[in-house]
Amino acid sequence: ETLRLLLQGVDQFPGLLRLLESAWAESDDERLDAGLAPYLARTPCPECRGARLRLESRHVTVAGRAIHEVTSLTVTGARDFFGTVAFPAEWAAVARPLLAGIHSRLEFLDRVGLGYLGLDRPSNSLSGGELQRIRLAAHIGSGVIGVCYVLDEPTIGLHPRDNQRLLDALRALRDAGNTVIVIEHDEQMMRAADFLIDLGPGAGLHGGQLVAAGPTADVLAVADSLTAQYLRGERGVARPAARRRSNPEKVLRLGHVRTHNLRGIDAAFPLGTFIAVTGVSGSGKSSLVSETLAPALRRALATPPADLFSARGRAAAEPQGRSDDRLLGAEHVDKLIEIDQSPIGRSARSTPATYVGVLDDIRRIFAGTREAKLRGYKTSRFSPNTRGGRCPVCEGLGMRKIAMSFLPDLHVTCEACQGRRYNPQTLAILYRGRSIADVLGMRVDEALAFFDNFPMLARRLSALADVGLSYITLGQPATTLSGGEAQRIKLAAELCRVATGRTVYVLDEPTTGLHFADVENLLRVLHRLVDLGNTVIIIEHHLDVIKTADFVIDLGPGGGNEGGSIVCAGAPEQVAACEASATGRFLRGVL
């Protein structure tokens, strides 16, 4: 009883559990996040059993179903349900416009490849592309015209088969009298556009110019456009001359996997190869790799998940997400590295420099200067997270948060340090004429040239450049990085470490947000890891990535309840020859 009171609280004492929950929700300290997350798990409410409604609400039904039963359906299932709903004549006038709006929105979600999603799916479990298409569906039923729609890479997470559905929906919006502006790297989307605007020619300092603009055919003819060179076929990802051969005795095997929509499948992952897991959206790719293989291998290696405080990490720890899988072959692996698109930090204190360890090297360099030694400054002085050297007003964040009551909080540049994070005494220490704030404001390519005489530091910076991130600044807040950028920073951090040759790398759509040229750079890095004897398992829709794989596991044939089976497994050529494979039909055009 004493332990229960200590944990759950009594009278004015809220209890340790409540205090820890509050600390975890409000803290920006990543160490606290990582320390508490293993003890957090989600379990269904015993009162409502996950329905989230009180008993009286659950007793109200339409066509024999309560609202929580309807929202538990997939988009496709809900379309079928509302297609059969009939109301008495006296209710028809009220029900008709409501049903029309429901039908139009569900139809659009189905058309853009989201028919597999459950209506009650938590929003934090959705990809950026899924969220965009859902927001777009909210406007479709309104039937308004003269609207300018701006979409940022809506094809994220979409299989090439579903791209055409999205294109048809966007064309319908255009034909209805609206304007659709899309920021996109997808070749199919570019070729379908009426007007192309190509920026570049490079990234960061090397970009920011209008390379070409006009009808698609005119832009394709511009010689200086890097994008046009790929679209014309002058540049591109080459098909490998030979595939790596696996050792039949070194294979990871999963048996009878039933996670989510997987239908008791047996899957084999040949070690020492580049493996692509493909399939239409919702076919079970993440269920197989991220929620079954990775947790099973982690348990076999007895290692905690690297990002357990992320939504996916917490889901992996929940007992209801586990299947009756049996993993064989784990003795051939000594390390698992999961690289997903969760943020590298929850606050502006996290930066690329802190994540890959660059800031530690830079702090040592500044602490080693003559002026720093004369003043007695240690390496901790040059951290924006410690009291000695950081700005006392913004506490090293470079900005201040102003609470706006009923409006979103406003973040303004700190007036004391002007966003430089450090106090004047620390900023007075210079290395080659630059302060610590100047260095953190450098792009990766600038810093690489600036610190070229420090081999270890240059190696870490080169890893960031190798994964196509030469344009980001060292001190860029983690909250401003995209999911694809965060994933590549994690990959760069792993490249800095000494490879064992027995490591399994798991990546979920790392080409998100990448240009054709960046995809080439990324593939060189991934294949370099495999050449060292490691295994790379990648969930991917990008055909140029799939065609370079040694082994492909294609799931389907559809999404949701129509998926969950292995349609084909083998070399890309074997998948391309499989008539039942939706991936294979598109893969034939690039092999």
Coordinates of C-alpha atoms in Angstrom, one line a residue, residues 203-206 344 351-359 362 432 434 437-454 456-477 481 485 488-490 492-493 495-496 521:
A203 CA 22.2 23.6 -52.8
G204 CA 22.8 26.2 -50.1
L205 CA 25.3 28.9 -51.3
H206 CA 25.4 27.2 -54.7
I344 CA 17.4 14.1 -33.9
T351 CA 21.9 20.5 -33.9
P352 CA 23.7 18.5 -36.6
A353 CA 27.0 19.5 -34.8
T354 CA 25.9 18.0 -31.5
Y355 CA 24.4 14.9 -33.0
V356 CA 27.5 13.8 -35.1
G357 CA 29.9 14.9 -32.4
V358 CA 31.4 17.8 -34.4
L359 CA 30.8 20.3 -31.6
I362 CA 35.3 22.3 -32.2
R432 CA 41.6 31.9 -37.3
R434 CA 36.3 33.2 -36.2
A437 CA 29.2 31.3 -33.1
D438 CA 30.7 32.1 -36.5
V439 CA 31.8 28.4 -36.8
L440 CA 28.3 27.1 -35.9
G441 CA 26.9 29.4 -38.5
M442 CA 29.0 27.8 -41.2
R443 CA 27.7 25.4 -43.8
V444 CA 29.1 21.9 -43.8
D445 CA 31.1 22.5 -46.9
E446 CA 32.5 25.8 -45.5
A447 CA 33.5 24.0 -42.2
L448 CA 35.1 21.2 -44.1
A449 CA 37.5 23.7 -45.8
F450 CA 38.0 25.6 -42.6
F451 CA 39.0 22.6 -40.5
D452 CA 40.8 20.6 -43.2
N453 CA 43.9 20.2 -41.0
F454 CA 41.9 18.3 -38.3
M456 CA 38.9 13.4 -37.2
L457 CA 36.8 16.6 -37.5
A458 CA 37.1 16.5 -41.3
R459 CA 36.0 12.9 -41.3
R460 CA 32.8 13.7 -39.5
L461 CA 32.1 16.7 -41.7
S462 CA 32.8 14.6 -44.8
A463 CA 30.2 12.1 -43.7
L464 CA 27.6 14.8 -43.7
A465 CA 28.7 16.0 -47.1
D466 CA 28.7 12.4 -48.4
V467 CA 25.0 12.0 -47.6
G468 CA 24.1 15.2 -49.4
L469 CA 23.9 17.6 -46.5
S470 CA 26.8 20.0 -47.4
Y471 CA 24.3 22.9 -47.5
I472 CA 23.0 22.7 -43.8
T473 CA 24.7 24.8 -41.1
L474 CA 26.4 23.1 -38.1
G475 CA 24.3 24.9 -35.6
Q476 CA 20.9 24.6 -37.4
P477 CA 18.2 23.8 -34.8
L481 CA 15.2 19.9 -40.2
E485 CA 17.5 15.4 -43.4
R488 CA 20.6 11.4 -43.3
I489 CA 22.3 13.1 -40.3
K490 CA 21.8 9.8 -38.3
A492 CA 26.3 10.3 -41.3
A493 CA 26.8 9.7 -37.5
L495 CA 29.4 6.5 -41.0
C496 CA 31.8 8.2 -38.6
N521 CA 25.2 10.2 -53.5

